Tab-separated table of C-alpha atoms in Angstrom:
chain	number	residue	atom	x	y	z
Z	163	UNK	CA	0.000	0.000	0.000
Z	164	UNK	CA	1.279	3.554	-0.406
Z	165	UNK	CA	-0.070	7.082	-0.017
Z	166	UNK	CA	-0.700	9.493	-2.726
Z	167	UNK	CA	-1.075	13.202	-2.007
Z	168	UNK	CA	-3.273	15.057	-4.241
Z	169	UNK	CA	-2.272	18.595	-4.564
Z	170	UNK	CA	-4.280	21.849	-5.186
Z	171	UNK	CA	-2.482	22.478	-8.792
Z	172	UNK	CA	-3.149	25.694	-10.806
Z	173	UNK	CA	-6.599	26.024	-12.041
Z	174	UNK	CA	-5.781	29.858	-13.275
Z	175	UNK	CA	-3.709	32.834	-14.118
Z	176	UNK	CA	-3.112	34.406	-10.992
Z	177	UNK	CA	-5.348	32.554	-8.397
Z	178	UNK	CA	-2.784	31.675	-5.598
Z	179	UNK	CA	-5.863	30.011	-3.677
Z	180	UNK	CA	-9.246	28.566	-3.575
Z	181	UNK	CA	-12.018	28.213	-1.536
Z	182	UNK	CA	-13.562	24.697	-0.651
Z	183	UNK	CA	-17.316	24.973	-1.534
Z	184	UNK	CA	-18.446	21.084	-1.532
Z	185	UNK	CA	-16.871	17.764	-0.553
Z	186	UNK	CA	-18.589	14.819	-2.894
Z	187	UNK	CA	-16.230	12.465	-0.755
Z	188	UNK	CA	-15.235	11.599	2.820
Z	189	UNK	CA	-12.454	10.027	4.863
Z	190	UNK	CA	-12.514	6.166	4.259
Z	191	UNK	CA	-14.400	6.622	1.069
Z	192	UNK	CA	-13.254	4.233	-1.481
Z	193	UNK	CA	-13.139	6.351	-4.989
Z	194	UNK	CA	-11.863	5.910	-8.366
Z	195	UNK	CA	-9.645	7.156	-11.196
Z	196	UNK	CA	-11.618	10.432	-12.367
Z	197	UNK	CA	-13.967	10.467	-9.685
Z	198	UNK	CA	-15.093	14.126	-8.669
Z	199	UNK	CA	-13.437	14.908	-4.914
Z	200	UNK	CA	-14.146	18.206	-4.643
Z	201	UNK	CA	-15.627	21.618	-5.607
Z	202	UNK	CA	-12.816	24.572	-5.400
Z	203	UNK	CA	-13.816	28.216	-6.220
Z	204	UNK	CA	-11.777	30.573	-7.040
Z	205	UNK	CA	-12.089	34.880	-8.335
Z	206	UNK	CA	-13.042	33.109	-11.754
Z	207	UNK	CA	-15.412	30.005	-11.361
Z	208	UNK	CA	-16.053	26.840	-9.624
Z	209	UNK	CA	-14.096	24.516	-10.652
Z	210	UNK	CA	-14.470	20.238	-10.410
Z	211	UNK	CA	-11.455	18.610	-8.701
Z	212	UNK	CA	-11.243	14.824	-9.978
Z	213	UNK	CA	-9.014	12.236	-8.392
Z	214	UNK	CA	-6.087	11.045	-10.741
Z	215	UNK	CA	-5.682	7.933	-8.765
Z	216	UNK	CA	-7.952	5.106	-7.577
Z	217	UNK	CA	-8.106	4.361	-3.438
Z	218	UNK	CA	-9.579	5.063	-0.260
Z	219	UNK	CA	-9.423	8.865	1.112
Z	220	UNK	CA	-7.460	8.586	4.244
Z	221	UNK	CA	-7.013	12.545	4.873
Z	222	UNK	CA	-9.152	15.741	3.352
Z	223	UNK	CA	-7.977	18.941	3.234
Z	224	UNK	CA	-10.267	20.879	5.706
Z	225	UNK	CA	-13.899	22.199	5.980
Z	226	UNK	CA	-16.268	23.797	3.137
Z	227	UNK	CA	-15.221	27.272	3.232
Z	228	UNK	CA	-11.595	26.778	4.008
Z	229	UNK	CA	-8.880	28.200	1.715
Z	230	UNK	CA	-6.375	25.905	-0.004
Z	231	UNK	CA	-3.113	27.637	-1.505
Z	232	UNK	CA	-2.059	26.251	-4.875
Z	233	UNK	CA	0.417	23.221	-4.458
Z	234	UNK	CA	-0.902	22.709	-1.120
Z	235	UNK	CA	-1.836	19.252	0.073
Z	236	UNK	CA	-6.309	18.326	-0.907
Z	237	UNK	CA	-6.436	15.048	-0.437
Z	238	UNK	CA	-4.692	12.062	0.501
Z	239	UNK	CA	-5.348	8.959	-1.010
Z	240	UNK	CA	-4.013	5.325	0.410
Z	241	UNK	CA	-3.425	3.427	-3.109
Z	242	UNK	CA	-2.634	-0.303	-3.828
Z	243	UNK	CA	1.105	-1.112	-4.863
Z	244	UNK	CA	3.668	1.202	-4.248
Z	245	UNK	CA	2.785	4.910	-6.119
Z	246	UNK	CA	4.699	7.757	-5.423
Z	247	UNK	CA	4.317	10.887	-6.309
Z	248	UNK	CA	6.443	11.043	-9.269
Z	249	UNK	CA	4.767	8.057	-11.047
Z	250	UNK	CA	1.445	9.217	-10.501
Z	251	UNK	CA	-0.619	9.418	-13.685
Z	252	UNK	CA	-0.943	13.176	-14.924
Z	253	UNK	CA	-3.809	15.312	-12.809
Z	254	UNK	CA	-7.122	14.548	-14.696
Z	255	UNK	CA	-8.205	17.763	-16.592
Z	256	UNK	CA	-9.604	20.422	-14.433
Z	257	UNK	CA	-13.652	20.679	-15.698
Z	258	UNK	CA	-14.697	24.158	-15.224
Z	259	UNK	CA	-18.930	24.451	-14.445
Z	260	UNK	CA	-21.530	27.362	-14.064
Z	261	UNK	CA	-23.999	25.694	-11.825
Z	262	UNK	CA	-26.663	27.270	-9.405
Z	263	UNK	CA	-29.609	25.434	-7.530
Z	264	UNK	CA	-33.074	25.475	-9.323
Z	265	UNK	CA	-34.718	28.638	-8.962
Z	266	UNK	CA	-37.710	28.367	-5.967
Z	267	UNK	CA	-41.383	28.922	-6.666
Z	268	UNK	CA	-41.301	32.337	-5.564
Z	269	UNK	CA	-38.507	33.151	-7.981
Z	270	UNK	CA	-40.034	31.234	-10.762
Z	271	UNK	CA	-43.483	33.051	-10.339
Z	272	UNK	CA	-41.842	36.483	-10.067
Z	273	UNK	CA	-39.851	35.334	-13.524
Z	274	UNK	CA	-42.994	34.601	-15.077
Z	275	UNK	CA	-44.738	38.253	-13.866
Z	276	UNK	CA	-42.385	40.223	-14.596
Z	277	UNK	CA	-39.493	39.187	-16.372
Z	278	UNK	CA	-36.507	40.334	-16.949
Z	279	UNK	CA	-37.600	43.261	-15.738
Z	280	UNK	CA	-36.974	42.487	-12.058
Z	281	UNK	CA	-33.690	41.256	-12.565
Z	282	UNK	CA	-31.380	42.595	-9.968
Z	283	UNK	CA	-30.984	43.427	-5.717
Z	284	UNK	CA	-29.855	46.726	-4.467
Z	285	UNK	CA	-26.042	45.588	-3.653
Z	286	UNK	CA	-24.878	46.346	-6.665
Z	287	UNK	CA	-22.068	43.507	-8.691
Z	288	UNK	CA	-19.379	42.165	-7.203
Z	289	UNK	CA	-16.120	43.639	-8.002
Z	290	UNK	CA	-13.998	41.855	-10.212
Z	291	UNK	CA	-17.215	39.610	-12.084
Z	292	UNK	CA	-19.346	37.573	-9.942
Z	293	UNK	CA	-18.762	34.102	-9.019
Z	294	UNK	CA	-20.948	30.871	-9.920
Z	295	UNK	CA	-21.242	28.139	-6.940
Z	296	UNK	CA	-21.593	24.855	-7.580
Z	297	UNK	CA	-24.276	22.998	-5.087
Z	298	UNK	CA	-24.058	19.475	-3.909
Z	299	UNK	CA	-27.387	17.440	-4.284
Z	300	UNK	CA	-28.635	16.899	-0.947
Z	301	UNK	CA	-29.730	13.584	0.039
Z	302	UNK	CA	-33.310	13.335	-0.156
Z	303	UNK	CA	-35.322	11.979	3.570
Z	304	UNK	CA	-38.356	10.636	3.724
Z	305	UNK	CA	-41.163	12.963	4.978
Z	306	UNK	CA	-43.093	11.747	7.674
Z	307	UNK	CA	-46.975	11.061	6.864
Z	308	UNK	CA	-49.009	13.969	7.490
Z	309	UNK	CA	-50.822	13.817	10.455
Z	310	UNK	CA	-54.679	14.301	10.707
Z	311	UNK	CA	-56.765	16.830	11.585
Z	312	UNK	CA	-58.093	16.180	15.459
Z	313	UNK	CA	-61.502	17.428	14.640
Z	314	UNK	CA	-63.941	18.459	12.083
Z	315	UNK	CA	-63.590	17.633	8.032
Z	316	UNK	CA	-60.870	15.290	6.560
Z	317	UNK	CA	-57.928	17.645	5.445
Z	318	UNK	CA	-58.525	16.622	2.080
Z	319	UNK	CA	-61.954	17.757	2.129
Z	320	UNK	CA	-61.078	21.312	3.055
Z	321	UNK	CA	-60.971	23.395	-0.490
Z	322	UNK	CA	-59.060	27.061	0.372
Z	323	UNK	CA	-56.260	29.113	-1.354
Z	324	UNK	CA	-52.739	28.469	-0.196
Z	325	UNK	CA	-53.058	32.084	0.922
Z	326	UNK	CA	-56.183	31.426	3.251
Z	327	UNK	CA	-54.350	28.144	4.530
Z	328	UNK	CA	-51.082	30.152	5.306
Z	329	UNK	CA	-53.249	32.437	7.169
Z	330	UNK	CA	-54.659	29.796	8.959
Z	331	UNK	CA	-51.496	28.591	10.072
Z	332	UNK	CA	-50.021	31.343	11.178
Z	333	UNK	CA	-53.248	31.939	13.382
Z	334	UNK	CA	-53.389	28.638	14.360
Z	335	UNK	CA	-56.955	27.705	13.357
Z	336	UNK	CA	-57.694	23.988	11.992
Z	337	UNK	CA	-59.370	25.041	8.688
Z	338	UNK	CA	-61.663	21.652	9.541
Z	339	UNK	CA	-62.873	23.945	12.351
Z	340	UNK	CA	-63.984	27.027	10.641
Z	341	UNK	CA	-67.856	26.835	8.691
Z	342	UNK	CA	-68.170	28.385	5.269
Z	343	UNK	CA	-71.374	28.825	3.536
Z	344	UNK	CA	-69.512	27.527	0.471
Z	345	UNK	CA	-67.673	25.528	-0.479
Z	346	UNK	CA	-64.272	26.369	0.330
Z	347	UNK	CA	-62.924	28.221	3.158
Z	348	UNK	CA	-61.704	32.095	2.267
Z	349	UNK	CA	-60.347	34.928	4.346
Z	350	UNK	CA	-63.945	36.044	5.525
Z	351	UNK	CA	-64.760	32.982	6.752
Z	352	UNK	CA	-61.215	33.438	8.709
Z	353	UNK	CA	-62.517	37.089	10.221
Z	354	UNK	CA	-66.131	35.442	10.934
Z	355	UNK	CA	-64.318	32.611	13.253
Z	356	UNK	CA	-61.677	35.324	14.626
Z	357	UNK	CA	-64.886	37.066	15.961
Z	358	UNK	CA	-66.897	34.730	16.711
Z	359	UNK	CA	-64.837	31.497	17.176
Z	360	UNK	CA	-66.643	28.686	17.286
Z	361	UNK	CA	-69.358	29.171	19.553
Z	362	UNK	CA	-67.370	29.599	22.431
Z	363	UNK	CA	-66.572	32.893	22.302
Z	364	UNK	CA	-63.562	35.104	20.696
Z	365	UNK	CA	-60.786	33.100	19.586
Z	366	UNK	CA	-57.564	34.564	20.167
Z	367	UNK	CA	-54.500	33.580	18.098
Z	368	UNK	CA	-51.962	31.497	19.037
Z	369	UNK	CA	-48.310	33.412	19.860
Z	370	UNK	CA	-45.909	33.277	17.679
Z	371	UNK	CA	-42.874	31.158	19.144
Z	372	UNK	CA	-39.268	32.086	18.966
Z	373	UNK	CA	-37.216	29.696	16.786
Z	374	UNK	CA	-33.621	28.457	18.001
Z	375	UNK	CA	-30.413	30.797	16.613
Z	376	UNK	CA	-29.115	29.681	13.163
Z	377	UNK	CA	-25.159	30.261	13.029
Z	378	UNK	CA	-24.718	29.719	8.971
Z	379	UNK	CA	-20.907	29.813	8.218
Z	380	UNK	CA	-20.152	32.373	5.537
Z	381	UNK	CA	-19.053	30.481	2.078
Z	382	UNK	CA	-18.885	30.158	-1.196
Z	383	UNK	CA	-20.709	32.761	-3.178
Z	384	UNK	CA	-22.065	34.461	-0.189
Z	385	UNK	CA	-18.371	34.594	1.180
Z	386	UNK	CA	-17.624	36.176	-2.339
Z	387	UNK	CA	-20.118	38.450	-2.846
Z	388	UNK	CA	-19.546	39.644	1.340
Z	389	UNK	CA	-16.129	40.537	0.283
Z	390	UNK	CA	-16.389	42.046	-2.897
Z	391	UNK	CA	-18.710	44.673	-1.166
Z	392	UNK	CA	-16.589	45.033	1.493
Z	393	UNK	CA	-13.513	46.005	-1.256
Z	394	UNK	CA	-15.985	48.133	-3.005
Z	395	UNK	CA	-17.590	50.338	0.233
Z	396	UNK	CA	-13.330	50.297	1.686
Z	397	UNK	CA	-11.926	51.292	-1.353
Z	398	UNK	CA	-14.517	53.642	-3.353
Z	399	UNK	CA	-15.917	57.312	-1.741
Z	400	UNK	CA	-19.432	56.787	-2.909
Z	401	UNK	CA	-22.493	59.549	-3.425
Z	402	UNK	CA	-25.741	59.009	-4.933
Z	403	UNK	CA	-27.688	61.306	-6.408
Z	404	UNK	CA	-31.479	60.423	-7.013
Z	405	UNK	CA	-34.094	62.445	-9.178
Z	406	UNK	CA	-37.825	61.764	-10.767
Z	407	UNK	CA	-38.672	60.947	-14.040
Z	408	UNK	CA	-42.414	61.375	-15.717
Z	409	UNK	CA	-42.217	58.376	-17.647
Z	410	UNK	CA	-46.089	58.394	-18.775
Z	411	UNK	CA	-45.061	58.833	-22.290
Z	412	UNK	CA	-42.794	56.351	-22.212
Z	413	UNK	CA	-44.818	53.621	-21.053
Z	414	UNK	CA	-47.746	54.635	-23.403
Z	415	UNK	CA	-44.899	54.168	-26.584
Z	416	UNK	CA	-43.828	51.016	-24.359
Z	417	UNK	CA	-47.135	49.671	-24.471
Z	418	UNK	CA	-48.005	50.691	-28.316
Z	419	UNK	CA	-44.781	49.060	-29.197
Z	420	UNK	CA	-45.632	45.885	-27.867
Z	421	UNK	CA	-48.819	46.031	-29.186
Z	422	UNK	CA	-46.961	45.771	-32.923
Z	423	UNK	CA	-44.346	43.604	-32.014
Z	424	UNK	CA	-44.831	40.410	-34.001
Z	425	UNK	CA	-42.963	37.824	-32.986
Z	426	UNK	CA	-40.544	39.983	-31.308
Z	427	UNK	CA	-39.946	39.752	-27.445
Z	428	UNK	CA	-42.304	41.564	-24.882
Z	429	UNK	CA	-40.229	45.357	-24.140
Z	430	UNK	CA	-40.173	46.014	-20.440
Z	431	UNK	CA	-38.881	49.005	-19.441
Z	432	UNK	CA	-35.495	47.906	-19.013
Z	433	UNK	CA	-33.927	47.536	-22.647
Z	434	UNK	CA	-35.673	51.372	-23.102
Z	435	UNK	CA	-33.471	52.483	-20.258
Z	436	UNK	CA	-30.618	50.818	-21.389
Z	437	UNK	CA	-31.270	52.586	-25.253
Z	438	UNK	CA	-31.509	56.085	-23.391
Z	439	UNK	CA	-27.906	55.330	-20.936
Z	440	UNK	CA	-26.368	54.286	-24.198
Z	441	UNK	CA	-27.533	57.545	-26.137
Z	442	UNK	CA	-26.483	59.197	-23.215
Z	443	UNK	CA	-22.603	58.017	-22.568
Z	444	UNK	CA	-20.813	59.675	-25.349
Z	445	UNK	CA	-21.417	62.724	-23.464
Z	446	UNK	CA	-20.415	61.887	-19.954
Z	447	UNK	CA	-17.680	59.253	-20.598
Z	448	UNK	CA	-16.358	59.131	-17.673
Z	449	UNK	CA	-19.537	57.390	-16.419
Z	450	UNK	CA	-18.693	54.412	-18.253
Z	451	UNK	CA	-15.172	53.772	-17.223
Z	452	UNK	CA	-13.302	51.471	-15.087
Z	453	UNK	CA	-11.007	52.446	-12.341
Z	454	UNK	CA	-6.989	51.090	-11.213
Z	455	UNK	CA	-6.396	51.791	-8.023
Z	456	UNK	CA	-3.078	50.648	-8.236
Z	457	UNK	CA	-2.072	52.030	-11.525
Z	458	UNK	CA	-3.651	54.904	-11.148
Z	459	UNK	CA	-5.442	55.264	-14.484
Z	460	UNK	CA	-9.537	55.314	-15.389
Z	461	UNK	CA	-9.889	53.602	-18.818
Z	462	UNK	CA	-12.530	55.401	-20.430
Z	463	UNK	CA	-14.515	52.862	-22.193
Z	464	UNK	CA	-15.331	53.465	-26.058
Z	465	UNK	CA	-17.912	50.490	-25.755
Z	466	UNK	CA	-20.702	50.122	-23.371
Z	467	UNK	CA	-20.392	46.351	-21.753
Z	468	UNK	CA	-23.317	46.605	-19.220
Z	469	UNK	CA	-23.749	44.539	-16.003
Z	470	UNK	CA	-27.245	43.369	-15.468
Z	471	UNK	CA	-27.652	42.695	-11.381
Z	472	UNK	CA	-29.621	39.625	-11.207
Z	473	UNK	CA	-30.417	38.041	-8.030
Z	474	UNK	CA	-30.886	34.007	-8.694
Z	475	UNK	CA	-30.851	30.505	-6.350
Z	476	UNK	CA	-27.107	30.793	-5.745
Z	477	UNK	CA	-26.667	34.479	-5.150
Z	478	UNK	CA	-25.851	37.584	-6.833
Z	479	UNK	CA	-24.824	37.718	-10.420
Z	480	UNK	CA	-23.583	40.318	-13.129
Z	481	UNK	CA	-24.554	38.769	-16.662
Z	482	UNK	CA	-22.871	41.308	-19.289
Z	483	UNK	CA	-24.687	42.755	-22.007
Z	484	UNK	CA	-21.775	43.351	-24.906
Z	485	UNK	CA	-21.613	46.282	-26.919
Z	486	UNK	CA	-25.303	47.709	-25.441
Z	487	UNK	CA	-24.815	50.593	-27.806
Z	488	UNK	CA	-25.198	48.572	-31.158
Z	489	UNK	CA	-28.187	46.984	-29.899
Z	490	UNK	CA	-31.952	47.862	-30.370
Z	491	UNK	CA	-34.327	47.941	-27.946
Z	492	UNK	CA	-35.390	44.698	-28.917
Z	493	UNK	CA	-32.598	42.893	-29.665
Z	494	UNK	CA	-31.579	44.351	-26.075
Z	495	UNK	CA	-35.078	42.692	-24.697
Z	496	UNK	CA	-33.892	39.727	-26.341
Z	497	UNK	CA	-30.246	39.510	-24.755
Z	498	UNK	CA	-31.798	40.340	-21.177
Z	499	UNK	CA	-34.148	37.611	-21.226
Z	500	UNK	CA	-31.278	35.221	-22.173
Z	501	UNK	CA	-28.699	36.316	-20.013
Z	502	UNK	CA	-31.613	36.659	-17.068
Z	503	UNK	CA	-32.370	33.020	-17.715
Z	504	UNK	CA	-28.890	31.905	-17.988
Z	505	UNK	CA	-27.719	33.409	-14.799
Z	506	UNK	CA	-30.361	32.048	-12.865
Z	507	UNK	CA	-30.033	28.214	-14.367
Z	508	UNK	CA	-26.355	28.288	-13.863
Z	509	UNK	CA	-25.658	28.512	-17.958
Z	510	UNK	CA	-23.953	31.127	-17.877
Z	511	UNK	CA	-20.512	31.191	-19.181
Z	512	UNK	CA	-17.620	32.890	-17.738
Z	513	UNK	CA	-17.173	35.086	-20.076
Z	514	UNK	CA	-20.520	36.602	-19.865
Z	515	UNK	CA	-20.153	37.245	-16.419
Z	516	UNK	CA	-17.036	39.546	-16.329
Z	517	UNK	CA	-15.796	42.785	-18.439
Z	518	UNK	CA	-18.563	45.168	-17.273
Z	519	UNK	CA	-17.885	48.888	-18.010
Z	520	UNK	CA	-21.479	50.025	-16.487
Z	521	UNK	CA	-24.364	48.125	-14.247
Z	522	UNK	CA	-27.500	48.600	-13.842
Z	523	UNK	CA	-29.426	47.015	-10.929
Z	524	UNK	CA	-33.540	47.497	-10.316
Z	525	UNK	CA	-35.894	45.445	-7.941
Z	526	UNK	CA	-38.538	46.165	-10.631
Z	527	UNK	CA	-42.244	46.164	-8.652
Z	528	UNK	CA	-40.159	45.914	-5.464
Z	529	UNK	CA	-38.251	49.278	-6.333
Z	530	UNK	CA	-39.116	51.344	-3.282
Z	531	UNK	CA	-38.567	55.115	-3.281
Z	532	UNK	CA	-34.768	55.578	-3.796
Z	533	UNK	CA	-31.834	53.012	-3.391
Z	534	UNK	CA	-28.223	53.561	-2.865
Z	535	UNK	CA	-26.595	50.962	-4.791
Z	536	UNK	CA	-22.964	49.699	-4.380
Z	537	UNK	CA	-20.700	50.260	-7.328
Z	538	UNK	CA	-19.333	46.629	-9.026
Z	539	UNK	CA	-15.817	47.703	-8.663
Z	540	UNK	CA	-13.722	48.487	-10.565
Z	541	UNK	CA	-16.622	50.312	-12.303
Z	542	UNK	CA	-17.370	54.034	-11.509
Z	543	UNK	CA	-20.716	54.302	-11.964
Z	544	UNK	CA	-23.906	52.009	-11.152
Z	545	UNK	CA	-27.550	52.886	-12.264
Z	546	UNK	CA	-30.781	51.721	-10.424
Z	547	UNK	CA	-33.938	52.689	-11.515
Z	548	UNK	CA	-36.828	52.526	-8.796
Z	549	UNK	CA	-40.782	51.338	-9.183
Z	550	UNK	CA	-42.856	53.148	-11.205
Z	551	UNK	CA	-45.870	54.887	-9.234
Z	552	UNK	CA	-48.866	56.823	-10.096
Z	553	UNK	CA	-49.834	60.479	-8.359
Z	554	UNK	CA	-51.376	63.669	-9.459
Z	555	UNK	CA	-49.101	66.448	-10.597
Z	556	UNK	CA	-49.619	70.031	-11.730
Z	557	UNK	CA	-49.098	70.924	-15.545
Z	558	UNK	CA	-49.691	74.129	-15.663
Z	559	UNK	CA	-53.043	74.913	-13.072
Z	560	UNK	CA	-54.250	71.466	-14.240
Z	561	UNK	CA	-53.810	68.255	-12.246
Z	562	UNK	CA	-53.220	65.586	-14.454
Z	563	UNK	CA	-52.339	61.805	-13.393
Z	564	UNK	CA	-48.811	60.998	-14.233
Z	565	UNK	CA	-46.684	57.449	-13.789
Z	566	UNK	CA	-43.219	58.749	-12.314
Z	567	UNK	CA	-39.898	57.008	-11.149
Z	568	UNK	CA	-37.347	57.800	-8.999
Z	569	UNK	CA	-33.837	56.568	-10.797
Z	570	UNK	CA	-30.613	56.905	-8.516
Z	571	UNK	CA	-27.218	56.880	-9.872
Z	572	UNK	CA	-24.228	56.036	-7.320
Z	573	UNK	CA	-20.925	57.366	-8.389
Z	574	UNK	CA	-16.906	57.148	-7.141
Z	575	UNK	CA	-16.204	60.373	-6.463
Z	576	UNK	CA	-12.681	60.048	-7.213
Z	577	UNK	CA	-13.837	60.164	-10.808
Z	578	UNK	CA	-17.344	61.306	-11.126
Z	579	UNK	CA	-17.907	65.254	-9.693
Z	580	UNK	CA	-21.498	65.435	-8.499
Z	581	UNK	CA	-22.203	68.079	-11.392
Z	582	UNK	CA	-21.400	65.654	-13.918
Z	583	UNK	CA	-23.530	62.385	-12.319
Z	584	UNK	CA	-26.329	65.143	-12.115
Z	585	UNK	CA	-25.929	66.433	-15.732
Z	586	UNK	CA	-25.693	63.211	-17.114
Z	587	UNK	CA	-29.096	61.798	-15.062
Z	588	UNK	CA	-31.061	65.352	-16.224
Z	589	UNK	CA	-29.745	64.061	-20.242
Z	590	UNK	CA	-31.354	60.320	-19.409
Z	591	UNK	CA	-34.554	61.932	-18.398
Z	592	UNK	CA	-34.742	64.481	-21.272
Z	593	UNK	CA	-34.440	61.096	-23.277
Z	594	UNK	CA	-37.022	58.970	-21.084
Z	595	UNK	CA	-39.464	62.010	-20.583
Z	596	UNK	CA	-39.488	62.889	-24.501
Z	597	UNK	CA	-38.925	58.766	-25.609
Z	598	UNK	CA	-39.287	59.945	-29.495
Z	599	UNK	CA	-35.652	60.820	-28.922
Z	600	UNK	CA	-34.395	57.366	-28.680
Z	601	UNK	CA	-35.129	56.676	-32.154
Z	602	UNK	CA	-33.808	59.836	-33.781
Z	603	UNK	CA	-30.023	59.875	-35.378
């Protein structure tokens, strides 16, 4: 018998470490030639670790979300006959994945709704490109059978929403408890046993109940994103600056458009706001630029490669939309909804995750008032338009409904001079205000 030691070995120009994001073995495992070991990520990707040898794992590394060097001891593994290290076979070839966990429910239903319109979370990218994580498959348990009700109708003779049997829950009222004059259960039927009960007088809701602390150790993509907004908040002095936009015109020629759009994809308002920040960079280019620290130098960017924030199953990611500024807004529609859909199935490919010169990031319905987004260093500039709302505002001595949006802009000041984020925001709503202007040479 003999030990082999399988070291980290270079999965990438530069990376002098990796991060250990899933072990698909354990110590006295017995594994074979090309069997996966490992998950590593690095700056770049996650990348598979297979075992050049066949044996049983004797020794691992450490703990998801410990750091291996490069050349440092992963695993060792005990092998049959005498195999030393210099007549191991060569390292199997390092397989490079984008992988994130199936998107929930919730996510899928918002997808539907809205589309790629809701694509992003107020924290801005992640510095250097965001980073896929590879998940391990859980191993599945059997679920208990359910238990039945103590009184009243069989469970599966109750007919209510999901949102009337939530309620219930969190009230703690057996639906087989509460009488309905039809023939399912709804929310009034809820407020007529909260008052009344049944028969015996008010029925008071249950408390809710603390639940234990969680500690949930910092890794992976989480770890990844945590530090890239760290670098970004430590390194860049940030301002926002946030104004209002009438964009009732707009979203009338938004809505006309996709009236008479064929077979072409649905416009949301995001590929129209895109159109007007492209129109718009040739006059502030230092908006769409990309900052050294160390060198010292702000590339001004002739091209505009804009990050789309999307929030998916795994975490945070920046899908790229190249050259923005040849596109139309429908082949832009179109190249949202792909990237949008890649990001969040874990298709993405590396490449389409890095080179960013601008992002964009919007909670679409969720957009609140005004957000404060974090730059995607080494970017200067990061755009996030807010939700649309409807109120009454004075043309004139009329009062006239109106759909307005808030869009903020946050900015490193070591580049952009508040005069300049405003000027160029005040040129983006001239174009989203008067929309005809998107289309004229």
């Amino acid at each position: 018998m003999a030990r082999f030691t399988f070291k980290l070995p270079d999965i990438g120009e530069g990376i002098s470490e990796a991060e250990i994001v899933a072990w698909h073995v354990a110590v006295g495992d017995r594994i074979e030639e090309d069997q996966q070991i490992a998950d590593m990520m690095t700056d770049k990707a996650t990348v598979e670790m297979e075992s050049p040898v066949s044996g049983v794992v004797v020794e691992l590394a450490g703990e998801v979300g410990d750091q291996v060097s490069i050349g440092a001891a992963l695993v060792v593994i005990e092998t049959e006959g005498d195999l030393s290290a210099e007549e191991a076979p060569a390292l199997a070839p390092v397989t490079t994945e984008l992988k994130a966990a199936p998107p929930s429910a919730e996510q899928t239903e918002v997808a539907e709704q809205y589309g790629a319109e809701n694509p992003g979370v107020l924290a801005g990218g992640d510095g250097g490109g965001p980073v896929p994580q590879t998940q391990s498959s859980p191993a599945k348990t059997a679920l208990p059978p359910p238990t039945p009700p103590a009184s009243g109708r069989g469970v599966e003779k109750i007919l209510a929403s999901p949102a009337v049997r939530a309620r219930a829950a969190d009230l703690g009222i057996d639906l087989a408890d509460v009488k309905t004059d039809s023939d399912r259960v709804r929310h009034a039927d809820l407020d007529a046993y909260l008052r009344y009960g049944s028969g015996e007088g008010y029925h008071a809701p249950r408390a809710s109940r603390a639940r234990a602390d969680e500690p949930i150790k910092v890794i992976g993509m989480r770890r990844k994103i945590a530090e890239n907004m760290q670098a970004a908040k430590r390194h860049i002095p940030h301002f926002t600056y946030v104004d209002e936009i009438d964009v009732t015109a707009l979203e009338a020629m938004r809505a006309d458009l996709n009236d008479n759009r064929g077979a072409r994809p649905k416009l949301t308002m995001l590929p129209l706001l895109i159109a007007a920040i492209c129109k718009a960079i040739p006059d502030f280019p230092m908006i769409n630029a990309r900052y050294d620290d160390e060198g010292g130098v702000v590339t001004r960017h002739g091209a505009v490669h804009l990050g789309m924030a999307t929030q998916t199953p795994a975490g945070l990611m920046v899908p790229v939309i190249r050259d923005a500024q040849d596109r139309n807004v429908w082949q832009l529609a179109s190249e949202i909804g792909r990237l949008a859909e890649a990001a969040r199935t874990g298709k993405a490919k590396v490449e389409e995750l890095s080179g960013s010169t601008l992002t964009i990031t919007s909670l679409g319905p969720l957009g609140g008032i005004a957000t404060t987004p974090v730059i995607n260093r080494p970017e200067v500039a990061i755009i996030g338009p807010n939700k649309i709302v409807e109120r009454p505002v004075f043309v004139g001595d009329e009062i006239v409904r109106a759909k307005l949006m808030n869009l903020s802009i946050s900015c490193d000041h070591r580049v952009v001079d508040g005069w300049d984020a405003a000027s160029f925001v005040q040129l983006l709503k001239k174009y989203l205000e008067t929309p005809v202007l998107l289309f004229a040479d």
